[in-house]
Coordinates of C-alpha atoms in Angstrom, one line a residue:
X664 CA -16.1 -14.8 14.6
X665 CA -13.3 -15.3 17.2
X666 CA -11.0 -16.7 13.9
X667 CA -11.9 -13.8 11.9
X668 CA -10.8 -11.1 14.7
X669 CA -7.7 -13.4 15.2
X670 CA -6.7 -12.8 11.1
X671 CA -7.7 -9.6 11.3
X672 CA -5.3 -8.7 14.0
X673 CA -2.9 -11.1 12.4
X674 CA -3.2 -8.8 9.5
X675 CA -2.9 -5.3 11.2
X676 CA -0.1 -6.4 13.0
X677 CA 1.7 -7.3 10.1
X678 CA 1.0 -4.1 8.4
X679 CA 2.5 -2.3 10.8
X680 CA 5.1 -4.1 11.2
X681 CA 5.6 -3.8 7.6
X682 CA 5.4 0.0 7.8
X683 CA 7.8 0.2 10.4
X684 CA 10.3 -2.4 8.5
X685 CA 9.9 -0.4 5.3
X686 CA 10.7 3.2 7.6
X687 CA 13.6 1.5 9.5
X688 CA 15.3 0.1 6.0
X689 CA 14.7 3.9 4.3
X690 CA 16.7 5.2 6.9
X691 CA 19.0 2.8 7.2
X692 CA 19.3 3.5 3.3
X693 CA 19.4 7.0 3.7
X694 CA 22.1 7.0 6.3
X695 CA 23.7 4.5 4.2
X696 CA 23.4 6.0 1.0
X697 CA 25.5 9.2 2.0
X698 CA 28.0 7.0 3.8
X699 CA 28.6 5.0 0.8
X700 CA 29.0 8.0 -1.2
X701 CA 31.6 9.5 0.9
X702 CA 33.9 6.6 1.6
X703 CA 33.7 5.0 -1.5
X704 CA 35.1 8.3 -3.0
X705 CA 38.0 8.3 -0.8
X706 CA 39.0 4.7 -0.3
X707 CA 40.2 2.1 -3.0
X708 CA 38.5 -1.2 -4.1
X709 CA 41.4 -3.4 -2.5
X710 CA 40.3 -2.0 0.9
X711 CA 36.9 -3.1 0.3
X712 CA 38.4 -6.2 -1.0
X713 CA 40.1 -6.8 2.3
X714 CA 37.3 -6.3 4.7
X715 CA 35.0 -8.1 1.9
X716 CA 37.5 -11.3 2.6
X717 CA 36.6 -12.0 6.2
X718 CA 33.2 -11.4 6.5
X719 CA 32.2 -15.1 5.7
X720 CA 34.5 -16.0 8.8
X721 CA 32.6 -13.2 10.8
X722 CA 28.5 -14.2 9.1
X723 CA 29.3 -18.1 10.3
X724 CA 30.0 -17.3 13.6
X725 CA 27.2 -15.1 13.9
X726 CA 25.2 -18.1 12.1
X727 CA 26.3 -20.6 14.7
X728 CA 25.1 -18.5 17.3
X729 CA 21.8 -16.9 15.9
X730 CA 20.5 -18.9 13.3
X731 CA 19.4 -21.6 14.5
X732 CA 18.3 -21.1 18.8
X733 CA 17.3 -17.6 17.5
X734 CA 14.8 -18.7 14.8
X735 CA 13.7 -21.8 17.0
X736 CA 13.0 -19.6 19.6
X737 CA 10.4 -17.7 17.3
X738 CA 8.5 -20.8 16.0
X739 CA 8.7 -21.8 19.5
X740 CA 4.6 -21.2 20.6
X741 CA 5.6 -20.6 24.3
X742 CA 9.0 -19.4 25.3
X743 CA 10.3 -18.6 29.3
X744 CA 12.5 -16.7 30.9
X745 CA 14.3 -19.9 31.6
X746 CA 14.7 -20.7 27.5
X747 CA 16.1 -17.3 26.7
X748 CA 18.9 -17.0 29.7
X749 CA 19.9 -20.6 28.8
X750 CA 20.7 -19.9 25.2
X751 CA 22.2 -16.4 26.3
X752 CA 25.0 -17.9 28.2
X753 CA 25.2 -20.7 25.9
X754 CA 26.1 -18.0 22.9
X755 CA 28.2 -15.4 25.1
X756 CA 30.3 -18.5 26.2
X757 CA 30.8 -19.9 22.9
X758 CA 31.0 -16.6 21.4
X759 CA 34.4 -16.4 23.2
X760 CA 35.5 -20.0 22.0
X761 CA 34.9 -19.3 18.3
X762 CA 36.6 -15.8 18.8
X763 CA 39.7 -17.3 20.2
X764 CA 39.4 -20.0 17.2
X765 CA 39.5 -17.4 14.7
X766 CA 42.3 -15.2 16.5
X767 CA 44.3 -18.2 16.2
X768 CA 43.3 -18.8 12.4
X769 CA 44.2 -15.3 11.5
X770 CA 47.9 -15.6 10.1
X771 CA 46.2 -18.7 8.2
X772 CA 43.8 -16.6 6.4
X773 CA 46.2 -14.1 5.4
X774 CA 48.3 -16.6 3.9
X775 CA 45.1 -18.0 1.6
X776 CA 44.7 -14.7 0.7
X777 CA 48.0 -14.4 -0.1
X778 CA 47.3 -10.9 2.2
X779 CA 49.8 -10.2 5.1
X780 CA 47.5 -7.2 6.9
X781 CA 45.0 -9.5 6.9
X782 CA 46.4 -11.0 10.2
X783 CA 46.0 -7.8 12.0
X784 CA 42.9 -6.8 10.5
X785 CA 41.2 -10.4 10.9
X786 CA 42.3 -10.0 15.0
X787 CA 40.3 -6.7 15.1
X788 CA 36.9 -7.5 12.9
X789 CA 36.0 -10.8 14.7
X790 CA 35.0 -8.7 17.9
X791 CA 31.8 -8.3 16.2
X792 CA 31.5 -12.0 17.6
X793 CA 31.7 -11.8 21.0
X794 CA 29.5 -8.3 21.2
X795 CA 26.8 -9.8 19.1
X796 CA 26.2 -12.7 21.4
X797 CA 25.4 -9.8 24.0
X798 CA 22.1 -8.6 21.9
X799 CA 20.7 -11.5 20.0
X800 CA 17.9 -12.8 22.7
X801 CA 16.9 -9.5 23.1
X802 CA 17.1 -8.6 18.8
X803 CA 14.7 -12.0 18.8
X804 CA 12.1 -10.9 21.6
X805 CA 11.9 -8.2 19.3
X806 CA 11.3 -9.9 16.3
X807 CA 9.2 -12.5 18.1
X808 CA 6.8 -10.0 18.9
X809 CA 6.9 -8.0 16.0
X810 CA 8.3 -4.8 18.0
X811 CA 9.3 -3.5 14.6
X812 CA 9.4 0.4 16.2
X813 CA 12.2 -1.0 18.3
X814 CA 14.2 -2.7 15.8
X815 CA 13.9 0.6 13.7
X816 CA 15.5 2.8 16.6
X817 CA 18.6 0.0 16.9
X818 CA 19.2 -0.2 13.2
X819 CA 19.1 3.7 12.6
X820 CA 20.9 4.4 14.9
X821 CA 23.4 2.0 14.8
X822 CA 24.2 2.7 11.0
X823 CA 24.5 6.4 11.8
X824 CA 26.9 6.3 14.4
X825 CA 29.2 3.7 12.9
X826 CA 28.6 5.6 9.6
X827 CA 29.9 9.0 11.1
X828 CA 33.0 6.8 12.2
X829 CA 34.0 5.4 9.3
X830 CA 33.6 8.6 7.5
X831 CA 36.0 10.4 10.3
X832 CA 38.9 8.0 10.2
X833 CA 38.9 7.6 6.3
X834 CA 39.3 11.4 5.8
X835 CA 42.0 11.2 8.6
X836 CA 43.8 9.0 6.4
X837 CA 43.4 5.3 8.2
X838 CA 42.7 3.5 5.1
X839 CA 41.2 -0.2 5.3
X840 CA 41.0 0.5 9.4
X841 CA 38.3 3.2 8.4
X842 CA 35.8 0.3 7.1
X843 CA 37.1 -2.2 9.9
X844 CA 35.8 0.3 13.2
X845 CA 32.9 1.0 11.0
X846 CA 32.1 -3.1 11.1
X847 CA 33.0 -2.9 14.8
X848 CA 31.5 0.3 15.8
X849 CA 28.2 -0.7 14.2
X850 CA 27.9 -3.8 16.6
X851 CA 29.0 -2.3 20.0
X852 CA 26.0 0.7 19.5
X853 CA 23.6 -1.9 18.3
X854 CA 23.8 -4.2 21.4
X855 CA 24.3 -0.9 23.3
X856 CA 20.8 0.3 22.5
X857 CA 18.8 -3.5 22.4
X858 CA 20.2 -3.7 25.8
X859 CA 18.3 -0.6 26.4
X860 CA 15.0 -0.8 24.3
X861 CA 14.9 -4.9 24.3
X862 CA 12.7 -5.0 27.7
X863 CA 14.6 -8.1 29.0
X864 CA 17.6 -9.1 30.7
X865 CA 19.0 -12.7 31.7
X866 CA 17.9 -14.8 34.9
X867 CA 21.0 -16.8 36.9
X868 CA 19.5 -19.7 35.2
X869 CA 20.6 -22.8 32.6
X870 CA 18.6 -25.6 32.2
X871 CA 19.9 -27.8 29.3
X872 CA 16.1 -29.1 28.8
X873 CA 15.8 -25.6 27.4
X874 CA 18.5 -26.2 25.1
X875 CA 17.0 -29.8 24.3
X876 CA 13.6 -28.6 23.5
X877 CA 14.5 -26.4 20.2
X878 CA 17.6 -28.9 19.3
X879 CA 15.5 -30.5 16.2
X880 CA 13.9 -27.3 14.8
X881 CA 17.4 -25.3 15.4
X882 CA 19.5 -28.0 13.9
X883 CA 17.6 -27.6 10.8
X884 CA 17.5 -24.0 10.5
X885 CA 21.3 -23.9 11.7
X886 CA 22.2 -26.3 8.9
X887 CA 20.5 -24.3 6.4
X888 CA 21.8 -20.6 7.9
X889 CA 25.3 -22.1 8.1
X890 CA 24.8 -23.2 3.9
X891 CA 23.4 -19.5 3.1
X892 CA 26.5 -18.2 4.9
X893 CA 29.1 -20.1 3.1
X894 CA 27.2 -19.9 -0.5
X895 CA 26.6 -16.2 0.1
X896 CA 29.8 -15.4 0.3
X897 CA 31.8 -17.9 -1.3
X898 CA 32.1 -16.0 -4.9
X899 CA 33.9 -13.5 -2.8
X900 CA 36.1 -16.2 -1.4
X901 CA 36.5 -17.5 -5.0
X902 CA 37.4 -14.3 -6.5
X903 CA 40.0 -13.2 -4.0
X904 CA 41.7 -16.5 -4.6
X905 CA 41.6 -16.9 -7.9
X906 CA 41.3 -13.3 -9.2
X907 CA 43.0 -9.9 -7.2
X908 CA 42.0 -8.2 -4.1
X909 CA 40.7 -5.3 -6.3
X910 CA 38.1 -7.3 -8.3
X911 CA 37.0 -8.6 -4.8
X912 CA 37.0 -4.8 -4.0
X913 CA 34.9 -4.2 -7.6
X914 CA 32.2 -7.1 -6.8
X915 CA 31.2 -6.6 -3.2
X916 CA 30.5 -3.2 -3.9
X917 CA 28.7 -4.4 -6.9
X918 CA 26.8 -6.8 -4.3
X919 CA 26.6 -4.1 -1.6
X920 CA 24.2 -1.5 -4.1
X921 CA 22.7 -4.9 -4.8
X922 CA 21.3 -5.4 -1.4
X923 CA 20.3 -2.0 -0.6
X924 CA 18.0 -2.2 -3.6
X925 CA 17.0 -5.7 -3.0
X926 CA 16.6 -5.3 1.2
X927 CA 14.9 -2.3 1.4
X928 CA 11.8 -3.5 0.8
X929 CA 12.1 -7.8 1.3
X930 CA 14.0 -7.8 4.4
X931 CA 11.3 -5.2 6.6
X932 CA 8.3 -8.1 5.1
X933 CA 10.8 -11.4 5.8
X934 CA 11.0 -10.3 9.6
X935 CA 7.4 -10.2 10.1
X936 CA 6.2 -12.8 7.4
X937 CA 7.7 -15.8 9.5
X938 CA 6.1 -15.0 12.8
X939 CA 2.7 -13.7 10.8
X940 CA 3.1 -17.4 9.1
X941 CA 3.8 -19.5 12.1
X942 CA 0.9 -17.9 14.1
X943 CA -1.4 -18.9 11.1
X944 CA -0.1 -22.5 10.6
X945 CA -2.9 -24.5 12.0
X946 CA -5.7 -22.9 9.3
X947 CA -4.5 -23.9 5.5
X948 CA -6.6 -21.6 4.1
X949 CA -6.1 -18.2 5.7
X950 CA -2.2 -19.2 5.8
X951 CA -2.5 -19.9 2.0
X952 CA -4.6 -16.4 1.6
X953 CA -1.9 -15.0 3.4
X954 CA 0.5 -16.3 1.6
X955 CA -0.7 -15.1 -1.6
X956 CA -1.7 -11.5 -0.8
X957 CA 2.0 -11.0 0.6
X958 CA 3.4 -12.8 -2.4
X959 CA 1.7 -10.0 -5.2
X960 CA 2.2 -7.0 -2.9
X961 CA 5.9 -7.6 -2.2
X962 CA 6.4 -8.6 -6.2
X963 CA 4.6 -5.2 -7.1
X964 CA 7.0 -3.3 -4.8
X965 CA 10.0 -5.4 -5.2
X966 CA 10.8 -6.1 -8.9
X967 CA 10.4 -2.7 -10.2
X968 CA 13.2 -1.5 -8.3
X969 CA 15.3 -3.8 -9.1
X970 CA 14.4 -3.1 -12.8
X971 CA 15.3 0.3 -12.4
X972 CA 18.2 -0.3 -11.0
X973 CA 19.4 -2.2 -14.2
X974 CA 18.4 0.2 -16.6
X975 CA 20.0 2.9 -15.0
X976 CA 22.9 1.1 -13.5
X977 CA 25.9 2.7 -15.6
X978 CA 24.9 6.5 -14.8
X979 CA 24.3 5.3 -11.3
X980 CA 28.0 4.4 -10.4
X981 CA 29.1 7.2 -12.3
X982 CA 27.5 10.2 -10.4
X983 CA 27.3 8.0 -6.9
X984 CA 30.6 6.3 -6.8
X985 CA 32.8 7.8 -9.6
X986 CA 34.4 6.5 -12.4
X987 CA 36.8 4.5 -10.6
X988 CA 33.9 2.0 -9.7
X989 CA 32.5 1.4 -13.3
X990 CA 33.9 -1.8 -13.7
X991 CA 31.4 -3.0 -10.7
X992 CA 28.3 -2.5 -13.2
X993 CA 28.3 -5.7 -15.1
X994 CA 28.5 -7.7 -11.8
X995 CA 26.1 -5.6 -10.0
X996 CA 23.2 -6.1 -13.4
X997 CA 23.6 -9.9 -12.6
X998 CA 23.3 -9.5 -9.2
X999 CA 19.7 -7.5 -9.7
X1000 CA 18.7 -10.2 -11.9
X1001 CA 19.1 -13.2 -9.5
X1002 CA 18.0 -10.9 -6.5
X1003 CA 14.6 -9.9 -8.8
X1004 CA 13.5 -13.3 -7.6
X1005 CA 14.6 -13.2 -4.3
X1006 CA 10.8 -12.4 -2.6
X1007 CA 9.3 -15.4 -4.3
X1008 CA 12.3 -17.8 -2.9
X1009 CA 11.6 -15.4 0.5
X1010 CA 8.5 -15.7 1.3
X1011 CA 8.2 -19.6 0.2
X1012 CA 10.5 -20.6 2.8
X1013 CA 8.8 -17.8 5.8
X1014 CA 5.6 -20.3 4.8
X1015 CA 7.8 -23.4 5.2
X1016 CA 9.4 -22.4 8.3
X1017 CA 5.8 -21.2 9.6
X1018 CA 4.4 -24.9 9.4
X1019 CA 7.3 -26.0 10.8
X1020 CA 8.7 -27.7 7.5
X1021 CA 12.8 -27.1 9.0
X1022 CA 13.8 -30.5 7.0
X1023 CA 12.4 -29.4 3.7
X1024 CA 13.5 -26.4 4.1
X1025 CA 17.1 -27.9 4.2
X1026 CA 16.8 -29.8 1.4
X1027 CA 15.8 -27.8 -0.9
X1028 CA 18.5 -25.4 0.4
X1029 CA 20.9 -27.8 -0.3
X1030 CA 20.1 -28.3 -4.1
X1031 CA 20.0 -25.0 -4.5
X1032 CA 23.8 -25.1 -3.1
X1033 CA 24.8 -27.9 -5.1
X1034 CA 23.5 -26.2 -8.2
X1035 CA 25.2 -22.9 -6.8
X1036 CA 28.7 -25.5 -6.7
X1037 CA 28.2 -26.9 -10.2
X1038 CA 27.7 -23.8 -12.0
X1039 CA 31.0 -22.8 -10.0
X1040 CA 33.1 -25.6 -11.2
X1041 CA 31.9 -24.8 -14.7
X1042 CA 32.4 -21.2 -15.0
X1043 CA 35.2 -20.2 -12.6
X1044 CA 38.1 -20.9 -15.5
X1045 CA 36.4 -18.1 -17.9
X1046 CA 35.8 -14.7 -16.0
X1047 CA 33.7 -12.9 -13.1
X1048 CA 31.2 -12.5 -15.4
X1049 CA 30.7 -16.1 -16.6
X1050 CA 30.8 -17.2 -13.3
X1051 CA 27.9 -14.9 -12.2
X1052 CA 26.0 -15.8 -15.1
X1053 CA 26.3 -19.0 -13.5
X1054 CA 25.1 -17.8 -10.3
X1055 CA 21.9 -16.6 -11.9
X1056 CA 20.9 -19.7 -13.5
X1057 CA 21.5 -21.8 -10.5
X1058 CA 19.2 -19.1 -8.5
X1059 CA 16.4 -18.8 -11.2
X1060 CA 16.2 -22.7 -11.1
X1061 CA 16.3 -23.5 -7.2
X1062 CA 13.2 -20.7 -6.4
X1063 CA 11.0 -22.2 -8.8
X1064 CA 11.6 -25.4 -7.4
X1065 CA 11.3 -23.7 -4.0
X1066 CA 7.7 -22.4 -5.5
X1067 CA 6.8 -26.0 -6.0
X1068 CA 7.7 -27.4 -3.1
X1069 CA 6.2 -24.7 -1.4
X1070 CA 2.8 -24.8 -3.4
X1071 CA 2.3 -28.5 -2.9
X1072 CA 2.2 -27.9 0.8
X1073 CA -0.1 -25.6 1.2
X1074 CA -2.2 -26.1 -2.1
X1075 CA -0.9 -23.2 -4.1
X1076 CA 0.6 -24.6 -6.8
X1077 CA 3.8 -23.2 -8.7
X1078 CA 1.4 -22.5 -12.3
X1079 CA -1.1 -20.1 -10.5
X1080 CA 1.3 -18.1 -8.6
X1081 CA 3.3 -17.3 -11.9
X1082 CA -0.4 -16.8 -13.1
X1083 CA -0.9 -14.4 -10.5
X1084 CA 2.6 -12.5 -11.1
X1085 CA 2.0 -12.2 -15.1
X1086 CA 0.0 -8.3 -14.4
X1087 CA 3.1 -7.1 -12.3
X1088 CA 5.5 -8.3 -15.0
X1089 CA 3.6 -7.0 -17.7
X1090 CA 4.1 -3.5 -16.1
X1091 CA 7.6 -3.7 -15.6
X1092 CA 7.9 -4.7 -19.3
X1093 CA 6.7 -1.5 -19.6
X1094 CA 8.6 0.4 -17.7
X1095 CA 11.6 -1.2 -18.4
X1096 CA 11.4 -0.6 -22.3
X1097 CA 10.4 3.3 -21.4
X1098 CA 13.5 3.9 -19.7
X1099 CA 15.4 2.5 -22.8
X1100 CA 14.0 4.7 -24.8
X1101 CA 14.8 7.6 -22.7
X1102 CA 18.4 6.3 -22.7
X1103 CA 18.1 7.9 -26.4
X1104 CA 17.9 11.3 -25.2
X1105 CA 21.2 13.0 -25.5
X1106 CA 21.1 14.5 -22.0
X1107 CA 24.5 14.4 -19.1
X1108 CA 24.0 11.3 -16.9
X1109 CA 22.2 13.6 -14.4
X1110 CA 19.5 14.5 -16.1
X1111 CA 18.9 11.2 -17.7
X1112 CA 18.9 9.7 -14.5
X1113 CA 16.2 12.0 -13.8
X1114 CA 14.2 11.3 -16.2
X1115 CA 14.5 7.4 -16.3
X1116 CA 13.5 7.5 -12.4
X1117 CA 10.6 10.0 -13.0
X1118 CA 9.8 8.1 -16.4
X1119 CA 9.8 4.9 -15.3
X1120 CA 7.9 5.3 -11.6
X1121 CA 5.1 7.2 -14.3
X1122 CA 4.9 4.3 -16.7
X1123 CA 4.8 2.0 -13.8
X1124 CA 1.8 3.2 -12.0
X1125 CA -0.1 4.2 -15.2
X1126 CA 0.9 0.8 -16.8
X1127 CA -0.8 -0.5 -13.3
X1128 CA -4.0 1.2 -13.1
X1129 CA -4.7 0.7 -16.9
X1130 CA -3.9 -3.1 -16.6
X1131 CA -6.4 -3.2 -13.1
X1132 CA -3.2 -4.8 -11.3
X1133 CA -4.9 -6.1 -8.1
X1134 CA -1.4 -5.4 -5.7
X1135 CA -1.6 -1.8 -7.2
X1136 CA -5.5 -1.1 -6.0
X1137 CA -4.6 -2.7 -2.4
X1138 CA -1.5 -0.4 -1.5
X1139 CA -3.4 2.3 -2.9
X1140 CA -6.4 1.2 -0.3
X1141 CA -3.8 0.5 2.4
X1142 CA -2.2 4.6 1.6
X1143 CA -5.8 6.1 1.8
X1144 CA -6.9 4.3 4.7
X1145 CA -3.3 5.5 6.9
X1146 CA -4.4 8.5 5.0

């Protein structure tokens, strides 16, 4: 009975923290979504394309720091006051190292880049380092204990004041700097208001047995952020190297749409799925339950967006962005289709991390990397777009072998969660097929975006309801109840 109210708590606390995940991205998307609009009307690719160059320098700093003390402190069971001020100091001290590294790099990137302002801009973005260290114990209490309504207040926030600044100072005519303040403006606000909502502040304490104590499970989780970093980033690397800025400028805001769509809904159930997973990993079978009932609903939710997205893609850029951005489309279909799988390689590695499975976690990260490189070497010579197609077979093959992995370890194997998906693709089959159809009508873009969003969101649910898709029937159940 005891185990019953503990899953049962387990479960409402997830929900919630679902809700509040799924409000704080909206917003966040909402915010962002007008932003976007507005500066990517006024500014040129090559300033995104210049930004879009450093931020791998910027994510593995940020990886170094948070990664891997920041996700051992959440699988930790019991954590003290004398855990979290030891790490704080540790990352506001080295913070400043890796900042002065990178200041000192700067005329060296610029000349990779073949880029002279990058000097000057490189100096300026890699603040976000130092102010980040101030906020990430205080970002992972939050996340530790699932104080999603918190997180929701820091990111909205956040994204609307920095929004409002880079809006200000492109209009005013500042160019690249506009996007570079934004970056910079977003962190200082954010560690402003954890500092403020977090409910915790450091002790004049370091103990390096705190430090030891999460070494093995960081180290792991380090190795694998640091990977993710430098593979998520690295076609943008590639392409400013071996391409132009403006193609840089072309794909990242290909892979910036791409991750609104993708996020929205992945990101708010990631943040609570690994704690919700770790607190379940001494019972197989409610984790495994768990597992699967988070798997179906976030598939159900997920993948028809990002089939949307595809089918309307063209008249998307073209009334959001303008004509000048069309040549992003091609790279942001691919990107939907790898990111269309991105829940099932998500939640198979929240279960992995949950048991505390850090070295096979790693591993299979690392295939998937070294299929990521090989697909590289093969395609960079032809085009952007053969080198994306790339990307997308060497992502389609490492989360099914995730799913395997996965499966064996808890006893859910790799045939019977495809099994499980087959309804929820059959739908989006569907829906996707409507929408091409309705692509016949000879309307303007605007109203034939209308109608493939209202069309296809009306196929979809009917499609589901007719079919008896389980995932539909329990977010109907979860709406009524709320209700």
């Amino acid at each position: 009975m005891g185990g019953c109210r503990m899953n049962q708590g387990i479960k409402k606390t997830f929900i919630a923290g679902v809700f509040w995940g799924v409000l704080e991205k909206f917003s966040v998307l909402f915010v962002g979504f007008f932003i976007t609009i507005l500066l990517a009307r006024k500014l040129t690719p090559a300033d995104y394309g210049l930004v879009n160059m450093l931020y791998i320098f910027t994510l593995l700093a940020n990886v170094i720091l948070d990664a891997g003390f920041g996700q051992a402190l959440i699988q930790k069971k019991t954590v003290t006051d004398q855990d979290t001020s030891t790490v704080f100091y540790f990352n506001v001290v080295f913070s400043l190292f890796l900042y002065g590294l990178l200041y000192a790099l700067a005329p060296y990137i610029a000349q990779f880049y073949r880029q002279p302002l990058l000097t000057d801009i490189a100096r300026v973005s890699f603040l976000m380092i130092p102010v980040n260290s101030l906020c990430i114990i205080q970002h992972v209490l939050l996340t530790k204990n699932l104080k999603v309504k918190e997180l929701t207040i820091v990111s909205v926030s956040a994204s609307f004041v920095s929004g409002v600044v880079g809006v200000f100072l492109a209009y005013t005519g500042h160019g690249v700097w506009a996007l570079v303040f934004q970056g910079l403006t977003l962190q200082v606000v954010r560690a402003m208001i954890l500092w403020t909502v977090g409910g915790w502040t450091p002790r004049w304490v370091f103990q390096l047995e705190s430090i030891r104590s999460i070494w093995n499970f960081s180290l792991n989780i380090l190795g694998v952020g640091f990977l993710s970093a430098i593979f998520q980033n690295i076609y943008t690397v590639i392409i400013g190297r071996f391409y132009n800025v403006n193609e840089v400028g072309f794909y990242n805001q290909a892979q910036r749409l791409e991750s609104v769509a993708s996020m929205a809904i992945t990101s708010s159930i990631q943040r609570v799925s690994f704690p919700a997973f770790a607190a379940l990993q001494d019972n197989k079978e409610r984790l495994r339950e768990a597992f699967k009932k988070i798997m179906d609903l976030t598939m159900y939710v997920h993948l028809p967006v990002m089939i949307g997205v595809i089918a309307v893609a063209h008249d998307l850029f073209l009334l959001l962005l303008g004509e000048k951005w069309l040549p992003s489309v091609p790279y942001f279909e691919l990107l939907c289709i790898a990111s269309a799988m991105y829940p099932l390689h998500m939640i198979n590695v929240s279960v992995l991390k949950g048991v505390g499975l850090g070295k096979l976690y790693f591993r299979l990260e690392a295939v998937k990397r070294g299929l990521i490189v090989a697909f590289i070497f093969l395609t960079v010579r032809y085009s952007i777009y053969i080198l994306l197609v790339g990307y997308v077979i060497a992502t389609v093959s490492s989360t099914f072998l995730n799913m395997y992995c996965c499966g064996k370890a808890v006893e859910y194997k790799l045939i019977d969660q495809l099994k499980d998906l087959l309804p929820t693709l059959g739908c989006n089959l569907l829906m996707y097929c409507s929408i091409q159809l309705f692509h016949l009508c000879a309307f303007s873009p605007m109203y034939r975006l209308s109608l493939d969003i209202v069309g296809g969101i009306l196929i979809y649910v009917l499609a589901s309801y007719f079919l008896r898709v389980k995932p539909f029937f329990h977010l109907l159940n979860i709406i009524l109840k709320r209700c």
